[in-house]
Coordinates of C-alpha atoms and ligand atoms in Angstrom, one line a residue:
M1 CA 5.5 -32.7 -26.2
L2 CA 6.0 -29.0 -25.8
T3 CA 7.8 -27.7 -22.7
L4 CA 7.3 -24.0 -21.8
I5 CA 9.8 -22.4 -19.4
N6 CA 9.4 -19.2 -17.5
T7 CA 12.8 -17.5 -17.2
N8 CA 11.8 -14.4 -15.1
R9 CA 13.0 -14.6 -11.5
M10 CA 12.9 -10.9 -10.6
A11 CA 11.5 -10.3 -7.2
P12 CA 8.8 -9.4 -6.3
L13 CA 7.7 -12.1 -8.6
I14 CA 5.3 -11.4 -11.5
G15 CA 3.4 -14.4 -12.8
P16 CA 4.1 -15.3 -16.5
I17 CA 0.6 -14.8 -17.7
G18 CA 1.7 -14.9 -21.3
L19 CA 2.9 -18.4 -20.7
D20 CA -0.4 -19.3 -19.0
Y21 CA -2.3 -18.2 -22.2
V22 CA 0.2 -19.8 -24.6
A23 CA 0.0 -23.1 -22.7
A24 CA -3.8 -23.1 -22.6
S25 CA -4.0 -22.5 -26.4
A26 CA -1.4 -25.3 -27.1
D27 CA -3.4 -27.6 -24.9
K28 CA -6.6 -26.6 -26.8
A29 CA -4.8 -27.4 -30.0
G30 CA -4.2 -31.0 -28.7
I31 CA -0.5 -30.5 -27.9
D32 CA 0.8 -32.2 -24.8
V33 CA 2.2 -29.2 -22.9
Q34 CA 4.1 -28.8 -19.7
V35 CA 5.3 -25.6 -17.9
V36 CA 8.6 -25.4 -16.0
D37 CA 8.6 -22.3 -13.9
L38 CA 12.1 -21.1 -13.0
G39 CA 10.5 -18.1 -11.2
L40 CA 9.3 -20.4 -8.5
A41 CA 12.4 -22.6 -8.4
D42 CA 14.9 -22.4 -5.5
R43 CA 17.7 -23.7 -7.7
P44 CA 16.9 -23.2 -11.4
E45 CA 19.7 -25.2 -12.9
K46 CA 18.9 -28.2 -10.7
T47 CA 15.2 -27.8 -11.7
L48 CA 16.2 -27.9 -15.4
E49 CA 18.5 -30.9 -14.9
D50 CA 15.8 -32.9 -13.0
Y51 CA 13.2 -32.0 -15.5
F52 CA 15.1 -32.9 -18.6
S53 CA 16.5 -36.1 -17.1
V54 CA 13.0 -37.6 -17.4
H55 CA 11.4 -35.6 -20.2
E56 CA 12.1 -35.4 -23.9
P57 CA 10.1 -32.6 -25.4
E58 CA 10.0 -31.9 -29.2
L59 CA 10.2 -28.2 -28.7
V60 CA 11.2 -26.0 -25.8
G61 CA 9.7 -22.5 -25.5
L62 CA 11.2 -19.9 -23.2
S63 CA 9.3 -16.8 -22.1
F64 CA 11.4 -13.7 -21.8
R65 CA 9.5 -10.8 -20.2
N66 CA 12.1 -8.2 -19.3
A67 CA 15.1 -7.5 -21.6
D68 CA 16.3 -5.0 -19.0
D69 CA 14.8 -3.2 -16.0
C70 CA 14.3 0.0 -18.0
F71 CA 15.6 2.0 -15.1
W72 CA 18.5 4.5 -15.1
P73 CA 21.0 4.3 -13.6
S74 CA 20.4 0.6 -12.6
A75 CA 20.4 -0.4 -16.3
D76 CA 20.2 -4.1 -15.3
W77 CA 20.5 -6.2 -18.5
F78 CA 19.0 -9.7 -18.7
V79 CA 19.8 -10.9 -22.2
P80 CA 23.2 -12.4 -21.2
G81 CA 21.3 -14.4 -18.5
L82 CA 18.9 -15.7 -21.1
K83 CA 21.9 -16.8 -23.3
D84 CA 23.3 -18.7 -20.3
T85 CA 19.9 -20.4 -19.7
I86 CA 19.8 -21.5 -23.3
K87 CA 23.4 -22.8 -23.0
T88 CA 22.4 -24.9 -20.0
I89 CA 19.3 -26.3 -21.7
R90 CA 21.3 -27.3 -24.8
T91 CA 23.4 -29.5 -22.5
L92 CA 20.2 -31.2 -21.3
T93 CA 18.1 -31.7 -24.5
N94 CA 18.4 -31.7 -28.3
A95 CA 15.0 -30.1 -28.7
P96 CA 14.9 -26.9 -30.7
I97 CA 14.5 -23.7 -28.6
V98 CA 12.0 -20.9 -29.3
I99 CA 11.9 -17.6 -27.4
G100 CA 8.8 -15.4 -26.9
G101 CA 7.5 -12.7 -24.6
V102 CA 7.2 -9.0 -24.4
G103 CA 10.9 -8.2 -23.7
F104 CA 11.8 -10.6 -26.5
S105 CA 9.4 -9.1 -29.0
I106 CA 10.9 -5.6 -28.7
F107 CA 14.3 -6.9 -29.9
A108 CA 13.3 -10.2 -31.6
K109 CA 15.9 -10.7 -34.3
S110 CA 18.8 -9.3 -32.2
I111 CA 17.9 -11.6 -29.3
V112 CA 17.8 -14.7 -31.5
E113 CA 21.2 -13.7 -32.9
Y114 CA 22.7 -12.9 -29.5
T115 CA 21.5 -16.0 -27.7
G116 CA 21.9 -18.6 -30.4
A117 CA 18.2 -19.7 -30.0
D118 CA 16.8 -21.7 -32.9
F119 CA 13.5 -19.6 -33.2
G120 CA 11.7 -16.7 -31.8
I121 CA 8.1 -15.6 -32.0
L122 CA 7.5 -11.8 -32.2
G123 CA 4.1 -10.9 -30.8
D124 CA 1.2 -13.0 -29.6
G125 CA 2.2 -16.6 -28.8
E126 CA -1.1 -18.4 -28.8
T127 CA -1.6 -19.3 -32.4
A128 CA 2.0 -19.0 -33.5
M129 CA 3.4 -21.4 -30.9
A130 CA 0.9 -24.2 -31.9
E131 CA 1.7 -23.5 -35.6
L132 CA 5.4 -23.8 -35.1
Y133 CA 5.0 -27.0 -33.2
Q134 CA 2.9 -28.5 -36.0
Q135 CA 5.3 -27.3 -38.7
L136 CA 8.3 -28.9 -36.9
K137 CA 6.4 -32.2 -37.1
A138 CA 5.4 -31.8 -40.7
A139 CA 6.5 -29.8 -43.7
R140 CA 8.7 -27.2 -41.8
K141 CA 7.1 -24.4 -43.8
F142 CA 8.5 -21.8 -41.4
Q143 CA 7.4 -18.9 -43.6
D144 CA 3.8 -19.8 -42.6
V145 CA 4.3 -19.3 -38.9
P146 CA 3.2 -15.8 -37.8
G147 CA 5.8 -13.7 -36.2
L148 CA 8.5 -16.4 -36.5
V149 CA 12.2 -15.5 -36.4
W150 CA 14.1 -18.4 -37.9
R151 CA 17.5 -19.4 -39.1
E152 CA 18.1 -20.5 -42.7
K153 CA 21.7 -21.4 -43.4
K154 CA 23.6 -18.3 -42.3
T155 CA 20.8 -15.8 -42.3
I156 CA 18.1 -15.0 -39.8
N157 CA 14.7 -14.5 -41.4
S158 CA 11.6 -13.0 -39.8
N159 CA 7.9 -13.2 -40.7
P160 CA 5.5 -10.3 -40.0
P161 CA 4.6 -10.1 -36.3
S162 CA 1.8 -12.2 -34.9
W163 CA -0.9 -9.7 -34.0
P164 CA -4.2 -11.4 -34.8
N165 CA -7.1 -8.9 -35.3
S166 CA -9.3 -10.6 -32.7
I167 CA -8.2 -12.3 -29.6
S168 CA -10.0 -14.9 -27.7
L169 CA -8.1 -16.5 -24.8
G170 CA -8.5 -19.4 -22.5
T171 CA -10.0 -18.2 -19.2
S172 CA -9.1 -21.0 -16.8
R173 CA -5.7 -19.6 -16.0
N174 CA -4.5 -23.0 -14.7
F175 CA -1.1 -23.6 -16.3
I176 CA 0.9 -21.6 -13.9
D177 CA 0.8 -21.5 -10.1
N178 CA -1.2 -18.2 -9.8
Q179 CA -1.7 -18.7 -6.0
S180 CA 2.1 -18.7 -5.4
Y181 CA 2.5 -15.7 -7.6
F182 CA -0.2 -13.9 -5.6
K183 CA 1.5 -14.7 -2.4
L184 CA 4.9 -13.7 -3.5
G185 CA 4.0 -10.9 -6.0
G186 CA 1.0 -9.3 -4.3
Q187 CA -1.3 -9.3 -7.3
C188 CA -2.0 -11.2 -10.6
G189 CA -2.2 -9.9 -14.1
L190 CA -5.2 -9.8 -16.5
E191 CA -5.6 -8.4 -20.0
T192 CA -8.7 -6.7 -21.5
K193 CA -7.1 -6.0 -24.8
R194 CA -3.8 -5.8 -26.7
G195 CA -2.1 -3.1 -28.7
C196 CA -1.9 0.6 -28.5
N197 CA -2.7 3.2 -31.3
R198 CA -0.9 6.1 -29.6
P199 CA 2.2 7.7 -31.1
C200 CA 4.3 8.4 -28.0
I201 CA 7.9 8.9 -29.1
Y202 CA 9.5 6.5 -26.6
C203 CA 7.1 3.6 -26.2
A204 CA 7.9 0.0 -27.1
D205 CA 4.3 -1.3 -26.9
P206 CA 3.6 -0.8 -30.6
L207 CA 6.7 -2.9 -31.3
S208 CA 5.6 -5.8 -29.1
K209 CA 1.8 -5.6 -29.3
G210 CA 1.1 -3.7 -32.5
T211 CA -0.7 -0.4 -33.2
M212 CA -4.2 -1.9 -33.6
L213 CA -6.4 -2.1 -30.6
R214 CA -7.4 -5.7 -30.3
L215 CA -10.3 -6.1 -27.8
R216 CA -11.4 -9.0 -25.7
N217 CA -15.0 -9.8 -25.2
P218 CA -15.9 -8.4 -21.7
S219 CA -17.7 -11.5 -20.7
E220 CA -14.5 -13.6 -21.4
V221 CA -12.5 -11.2 -19.3
A222 CA -15.1 -11.4 -16.4
D223 CA -15.0 -15.2 -16.7
E224 CA -11.3 -15.1 -16.2
V225 CA -11.7 -12.9 -13.1
E226 CA -14.0 -15.5 -11.7
S227 CA -11.4 -18.2 -12.5
L228 CA -8.8 -16.3 -10.6
L229 CA -11.2 -15.6 -7.7
S230 CA -11.9 -19.3 -7.4
Q231 CA -8.1 -19.7 -7.0
G232 CA -8.3 -17.2 -4.1
I233 CA -6.9 -14.3 -6.1
D234 CA -8.7 -11.1 -5.4
V235 CA -6.2 -8.4 -6.3
L236 CA -5.4 -7.8 -9.9
H237 CA -3.3 -5.6 -12.1
L238 CA -4.5 -5.0 -15.7
C239 CA -1.8 -5.6 -18.3
D240 CA -3.3 -3.2 -20.9
S241 CA -1.0 -0.4 -22.1
E242 CA -3.8 2.0 -21.3
F243 CA -7.1 0.7 -20.0
N244 CA -9.2 3.6 -21.2
V245 CA -8.1 3.5 -24.8
P246 CA -10.6 3.0 -26.3
Q247 CA -13.0 4.4 -23.7
N248 CA -16.1 2.5 -24.8
H249 CA -14.3 -0.8 -24.2
A250 CA -13.3 0.3 -20.7
Y251 CA -17.0 1.0 -20.0
A252 CA -18.0 -2.3 -21.4
I253 CA -15.6 -4.1 -19.1
C254 CA -16.7 -2.2 -16.1
E255 CA -20.4 -2.8 -16.9
E256 CA -19.7 -6.5 -17.2
F257 CA -17.9 -6.6 -13.8
I258 CA -20.7 -4.6 -12.2
S259 CA -23.4 -6.8 -13.6
R260 CA -21.6 -9.8 -12.0
S261 CA -21.0 -7.9 -8.7
L262 CA -17.3 -8.4 -9.2
G263 CA -16.6 -5.0 -7.8
D264 CA -17.5 -6.3 -4.3
K265 CA -15.1 -9.3 -4.7
V266 CA -12.0 -8.1 -6.4
R267 CA -9.7 -5.1 -6.2
W268 CA -7.9 -4.1 -9.4
Y269 CA -5.3 -1.5 -10.6
A270 CA -4.7 -0.2 -14.1
Y271 CA -2.6 2.0 -16.3
L272 CA -4.6 4.8 -17.9
S273 CA -4.0 7.7 -20.2
P274 CA -5.2 11.0 -18.7
T275 CA -7.6 11.2 -21.6
P276 CA -10.3 10.1 -22.3
F277 CA -11.3 10.0 -18.7
D278 CA -14.5 11.5 -17.4
A279 CA -16.8 11.4 -14.4
D280 CA -18.8 8.5 -15.7
L281 CA -15.8 6.3 -16.4
A282 CA -14.3 7.1 -13.0
K283 CA -17.6 6.2 -11.3
A284 CA -18.0 3.0 -13.3
M285 CA -14.4 1.9 -12.6
A286 CA -14.8 2.5 -8.9
Q287 CA -18.1 0.4 -8.9
A288 CA -16.3 -2.3 -10.9
G289 CA -13.6 -2.7 -8.2
C290 CA -10.8 -0.4 -9.4
A291 CA -8.7 0.5 -6.4
G292 CA -6.0 2.6 -8.0
I293 CA -5.0 4.2 -11.3
D294 CA -1.5 4.9 -12.5
F295 CA -1.7 7.6 -15.1
T296 CA 0.8 8.1 -18.0
G297 CA 1.3 11.7 -17.0
D298 CA 4.8 12.1 -18.5
S299 CA 5.1 15.8 -17.8
G300 CA 3.4 18.9 -16.4
S301 CA 5.0 21.0 -19.1
E302 CA 2.9 21.6 -22.2
L303 CA 6.1 21.8 -24.3
M304 CA 7.2 18.4 -23.1
L305 CA 3.8 16.8 -23.5
R306 CA 3.8 17.9 -27.2
T307 CA 7.4 16.6 -27.6
Y308 CA 6.3 13.2 -26.3
R309 CA 3.3 13.4 -28.7
Q310 CA 0.9 12.9 -25.8
Q311 CA -2.8 13.7 -26.4
H312 CA -3.5 15.2 -23.0
N313 CA -2.6 18.6 -21.6
R314 CA -1.7 19.4 -18.0
E315 CA -5.3 20.4 -17.1
D316 CA -6.4 16.9 -18.0
L317 CA -4.0 15.6 -15.3
A318 CA -5.6 17.9 -12.8
T319 CA -9.1 16.7 -13.7
A320 CA -8.0 13.1 -13.6
V321 CA -6.7 13.5 -10.0
K322 CA -9.9 15.2 -8.9
L323 CA -12.1 12.5 -10.4
C324 CA -10.1 9.8 -8.7
R325 CA -10.4 11.6 -5.3
L326 CA -14.2 11.9 -5.8
N327 CA -14.5 8.2 -6.5
N328 CA -12.1 7.0 -3.8
I329 CA -9.6 5.6 -6.3
A330 CA -5.9 5.9 -5.3
V331 CA -4.0 7.9 -7.9
M332 CA -0.5 7.8 -9.1
I333 CA 1.1 9.9 -11.9
D334 CA 4.0 8.5 -13.8
L335 CA 6.4 11.1 -15.0
L336 CA 9.1 10.8 -17.7
L337 CA 11.7 13.5 -17.0
G338 CA 14.7 14.2 -19.2
G339 CA 13.2 13.8 -22.7
P340 CA 14.5 15.7 -25.7
G341 CA 14.3 19.5 -25.1
E342 CA 13.7 19.1 -21.3
T343 CA 15.3 22.0 -19.4
P344 CA 15.6 22.9 -15.7
R345 CA 12.6 25.2 -16.3
T346 CA 10.3 22.5 -17.7
V347 CA 11.3 20.1 -14.9
R348 CA 10.6 22.7 -12.3
E349 CA 7.2 23.5 -13.9
T350 CA 6.3 19.8 -13.8
I351 CA 7.3 19.1 -10.2
E352 CA 5.5 22.2 -9.0
F353 CA 2.4 21.4 -11.0
I354 CA 2.3 17.8 -9.6
K355 CA 2.7 19.1 -6.1
Q356 CA -0.2 21.5 -6.7
I357 CA -2.7 19.0 -8.2
G358 CA -1.8 16.5 -5.4
P359 CA -2.0 12.9 -6.5
D360 CA -1.4 10.2 -3.8
C361 CA 2.0 9.7 -5.4
A362 CA 4.1 10.5 -8.5
G363 CA 6.9 8.6 -10.0
A364 CA 9.7 10.9 -11.0
A365 CA 11.5 8.6 -13.5
L366 CA 14.5 10.3 -15.0
G367 CA 15.9 9.0 -18.3
I368 CA 14.2 7.4 -21.3
R369 CA 15.0 3.9 -22.4
V370 CA 15.7 4.3 -26.1
Y371 CA 14.1 1.4 -28.1
P372 CA 15.0 0.5 -31.6
G373 CA 12.2 1.4 -34.1
T374 CA 10.8 4.3 -32.0
A375 CA 10.9 8.0 -32.8
M376 CA 13.4 8.3 -29.9
E377 CA 15.9 6.3 -31.9
Q378 CA 15.8 8.8 -34.8
I379 CA 16.0 11.8 -32.4
I380 CA 19.2 10.5 -30.8
A381 CA 20.6 9.6 -34.2
E382 CA 20.1 13.2 -35.3
E383 CA 21.5 14.5 -32.0
L384 CA 24.6 12.4 -32.4
R385 CA 25.3 13.9 -35.8
K386 CA 25.6 17.4 -34.2
P387 CA 28.8 18.5 -32.5
K388 CA 27.2 19.4 -29.2
K389 CA 27.0 17.1 -26.2
S390 CA 24.6 14.2 -26.6
G391 CA 22.1 13.1 -23.9
I392 CA 22.9 9.4 -24.2
R393 CA 23.5 7.6 -20.9
R394 CA 24.8 4.0 -20.9
K395 CA 27.0 1.7 -18.9
Y396 CA 28.5 -0.3 -21.8
R397 CA 31.4 0.6 -24.0
G398 CA 31.8 0.4 -27.8
P399 CA 29.2 1.4 -30.4
I400 CA 25.7 2.3 -29.4
N401 CA 23.6 -0.9 -29.4
L402 CA 20.0 -0.4 -28.4
L403 CA 19.7 -4.1 -27.4
K404 CA 21.7 -3.0 -24.4
P405 CA 20.2 -0.6 -21.9
T406 CA 20.6 2.8 -23.5
F407 CA 19.0 5.9 -22.0
Y408 CA 18.5 9.5 -22.9
I409 CA 18.6 12.5 -20.5
S410 CA 18.4 15.9 -21.9
P411 CA 22.0 17.4 -21.6
A412 CA 20.4 20.7 -20.6
L413 CA 19.8 19.1 -17.1
G414 CA 23.5 19.2 -16.5
E415 CA 25.9 16.6 -15.2
R416 CA 23.9 15.7 -12.1
P417 CA 20.2 15.7 -13.2
A418 CA 19.0 13.3 -10.4
E419 CA 20.3 15.7 -7.7
F420 CA 18.5 18.5 -9.5
V421 CA 15.2 16.7 -9.6
R422 CA 15.5 15.5 -6.0
D423 CA 16.2 19.1 -4.8
L424 CA 13.0 20.2 -6.5
I425 CA 11.0 17.4 -4.9
A426 CA 12.6 18.4 -1.6
D427 CA 11.0 16.4 1.2
D428 CA 7.6 15.9 -0.5
R429 CA 7.0 12.2 0.3
R430 CA 4.4 11.7 -2.4
F431 CA 7.2 11.4 -4.9
F432 CA 9.3 8.4 -5.9
E433 CA 12.6 9.9 -6.7
P434 CA 15.1 9.3 -9.4
A435 CA 18.1 7.2 -8.2
L436 CA 21.5 8.9 -7.9
E437 CA 24.1 7.7 -10.3
T438 CA 26.3 7.0 -7.3
D439 CA 23.7 4.9 -5.4
S440 CA 24.4 1.3 -5.0
K441 CA 21.5 -1.0 -5.7
T442 CA 21.4 -2.4 -2.2
V443 CA 21.0 1.0 -0.6
E444 CA 18.3 1.9 -3.1
S445 CA 16.4 -1.3 -2.4
D446 CA 15.8 -0.4 1.2
D447 CA 14.4 3.0 0.3
A448 CA 10.6 3.4 -0.1
A449 CA 11.2 6.4 -2.4
N450 CA 12.8 4.0 -4.9
Y451 CA 10.3 2.6 -7.3
N452 CA 12.5 0.4 -9.4
Y453 CA 10.7 -2.9 -8.7
N454 CA 13.8 -4.9 -9.8
E455 CA 14.8 -6.9 -6.7
N456 CA 13.0 -4.5 -4.5
L457 CA 13.6 -5.9 -1.1
L458 CA 11.3 -3.6 0.8
L459 CA 8.4 -4.5 -1.5
T460 CA 9.2 -8.2 -1.3
K461 CA 9.3 -8.0 2.5
A462 CA 6.0 -6.1 2.6
I463 CA 4.3 -8.6 0.3
G464 CA 5.7 -11.4 2.4
E465 CA 4.0 -9.8 5.4
G466 CA 0.6 -9.7 3.6
A467 CA 0.6 -6.4 1.6
R468 CA -1.4 -6.7 -1.6
G469 CA -1.9 -4.3 -4.6
A470 CA 0.0 -2.3 -7.2
Y471 CA 3.6 -1.8 -6.1
W472 CA 3.3 2.0 -6.0
D473 CA 0.3 1.6 -3.7
I474 CA 2.2 -0.7 -1.4
L475 CA 5.2 1.6 -1.4
R476 CA 3.2 4.7 -0.7
H477 CA 1.6 3.0 2.4
I478 CA 5.1 2.1 3.6
R479 CA 6.2 5.7 3.1
S480 CA 3.2 7.2 4.9
N481 CA 3.8 4.9 7.9
Ligands
LIG1 C1 1.4 -4.8 -16.6 C2 2.9 -4.6 -16.7 C3 3.6 -4.5 -15.4 C4 2.9 -4.8 -14.1 C5 2.7 -6.4 -14.0 C6 1.5 -6.7 -13.3 C7 1.2 -8.2 -13.4 N1 0.8 -8.8 -12.3 O1 1.3 -8.8 -14.4 C8 4.0 -4.2 -13.1 C9 3.7 -2.8 -12.8 C10 4.2 -5.0 -11.8 C11 5.3 -4.3 -14.0 C12 6.5 -4.3 -13.5 C13 7.7 -4.3 -14.3 N2 7.8 -4.0 -15.6 CO1 6.2 -4.1 -16.7 N3 4.8 -4.1 -18.0 C14 3.6 -4.4 -17.9 C15 2.9 -4.4 -19.3 C16 2.0 -3.2 -19.4 C17 2.1 -5.7 -19.6 C18 2.9 -7.0 -19.5 C19 2.0 -8.2 -19.7 O2 1.8 -9.0 -18.8 N4 1.3 -8.3 -20.8 C20 0.3 -9.4 -21.0 C21 0.9 -10.7 -21.4 C22 -0.2 -11.7 -21.7 O3 1.6 -10.5 -22.6 P1 3.1 -11.1 -22.9 O4 3.8 -11.3 -21.6 O5 3.7 -10.2 -23.9 O6 2.8 -12.5 -23.5 C23 2.4 -12.7 -24.9 C24 3.5 -12.7 -25.9 O7 4.7 -12.0 -25.5 C25 3.8 -14.1 -26.1 N5 4.7 -14.9 -25.2 C26 4.9 -14.8 -23.8 N6 5.7 -15.7 -23.4 C27 6.0 -16.5 -24.4 C28 6.8 -17.7 -24.5 C29 6.9 -18.3 -25.8 C30 7.8 -19.5 -25.9 C31 6.3 -17.7 -26.9 C32 6.4 -18.4 -28.2 C33 5.5 -16.6 -26.8 C34 5.3 -16.0 -25.6 O8 2.5 -14.7 -26.0 C35 1.8 -14.1 -24.9 C36 0.4 -14.1 -25.3 O9 0.1 -13.6 -26.6 C37 4.2 -4.3 -20.2 C38 4.0 -3.4 -21.5 C39 3.1 -4.1 -22.5 N7 2.1 -3.4 -22.9 O10 3.2 -5.3 -22.8 C40 5.2 -3.8 -19.3 C41 6.7 -4.2 -19.5 C42 6.7 -5.7 -19.8 N8 7.4 -3.9 -18.2 C43 8.5 -3.6 -18.3 C44 9.4 -3.4 -17.2 C45 10.8 -2.9 -17.5 C46 9.0 -3.7 -15.9 C47 9.9 -3.7 -14.7 C48 11.3 -4.3 -14.8 C49 10.0 -2.2 -14.2 C50 10.9 -1.9 -13.0 N9 12.1 -1.6 -13.2 O11 10.4 -2.0 -11.9 C51 9.0 -4.5 -13.7 C52 9.4 -6.0 -13.7 C53 8.5 -6.8 -12.7 C54 8.9 -8.3 -12.8 N10 9.0 -8.9 -11.6 O12 9.1 -8.8 -13.8 C55 9.0 -3.4 -19.8 C56 10.0 -4.4 -20.3 C57 10.8 -3.7 -21.4 C58 12.1 -4.3 -21.6 N11 13.1 -3.4 -21.7 O13 12.3 -5.5 -21.6 C59 7.6 -3.4 -20.5 C60 7.5 -3.9 -21.9 C61 7.1 -1.9 -20.5 C62 8.0 -1.0 -21.3 N12 7.8 -0.7 -22.5 O14 9.0 -0.5 -20.8 N13 5.0 -4.3 -15.3

């Protein structure tokens, strides 16, 4: 038997959809699979004790979604908690332990090393998990398991990531309690594809999902929406890095939804790049049920957009906002302030531009999480070689270790960059503001201008009272009331 455990307890709760897919594929491969969901457990340790007192699995899989909250200055780090969970499980069962999940995949080898897990799977879990299970029962040819990180004597080996070219997933979505997640998390996830072929200097998606776009058949995606609808779930958040890359697939999905009249039954939100996005796509998305778009805007400064290696320019952002307005789609622009070369002038330019183009809201995130294997890693390494002040921000001591939350804020923004950005935003309530380095987490959590969703009490309360939708959309309604 295979036991899959969800370790993510961050509130508001997000359903472990990866585990839902992995469990479905293990089941399809004839493996007896059970899910233990610590996200929904009141007392996780007790849940584990009770479970393992009556079950003896051959393999235990842990899903690890967030390695940290990616939010400066909170910089909440979850890998030590994962290590503790593994320690607890070791006292309850002798079964080998494998970790997977998006947060895991970014740091695969380092997390296996840090936590002492037996195995890890970098990338997609569906095929790889079943393969590992079979290998453990047979020849133990670990080099044949895609994406596997495994121990051999004193070394940790890793196979090339598991990113199969084509993906076809189970559509029943019945291995996790989606209804509870809908009630406690306000929406449920859905994927139309995997991977991202964009070269943005900061992004971890190519590390965890690969750089090739791997598309799902639109009718399979629509079948899955119908399964979720039959469970009473009618508000969704797409889990694609950028829904409109590639644009023809986004159309195909919308057309399929429209042909099944899903636009009348379901409301969904998505992340999009500002390009390619035109009047036809905006219209099709609205007809297909899209209620809100969160654009990866990054900046309103052309200089910074080029630095981030974005493909859009600031006029594309203005057009995107207009098209959303015309089609009655709520619009959010996510900014990434403080990147290499950012100056007070480029920040001012960005904030003023966003105020002028007028989205429903904008997230003024300050500080870039530096991931290993990204261009940002090289940029900070070069900066550290120079005698001038570096832009690294971190809460831990000792050598720089990118497994731990490590951020970058351009030193040109001075000692108190958050204050500077907040002053520019002034009292414009469309903005979610960067947190002050002096803020305590509890104070922030009561503030509707805070869009760190990590233990966001205000959001959790609103969802408990019936709010549904993307978190930025829920928060902006709270702010406007
Ligand atoms: C959509 C999304 C959101 C939506 C979620 C909507 C929803 N209802 O699902 C929203 C906006 C709410 C959100 C919020 C947050 N997010 Co988010 N999100 C994503 C995104 C784009 C997709 C995640 C996803 O569900 N993918 C689809 C599933 C199917 O893939 P998967 O989980 O990876 O599962 C596969 C494999 O990993 C593997 N697998 C999974 N489990 C297991 C288990 C085993 C045993 C095995 C073997 C394999 C395996 O198999 C699965 C199928 O192939 C990712 C970036 C990305 N492109 O992946 C960021 C991402 C996961 N988020 C991230 C973060 C930081 C957050 C927040 C903490 C932000 C914040 N401070 O508020 C919160 C956390 C919320 C929470 N409670 O957990 C980071 C995590 C990075 C890190 N440092 O760890 C990511 C990677 C983005 C990034 N690059 O910064 N997020």
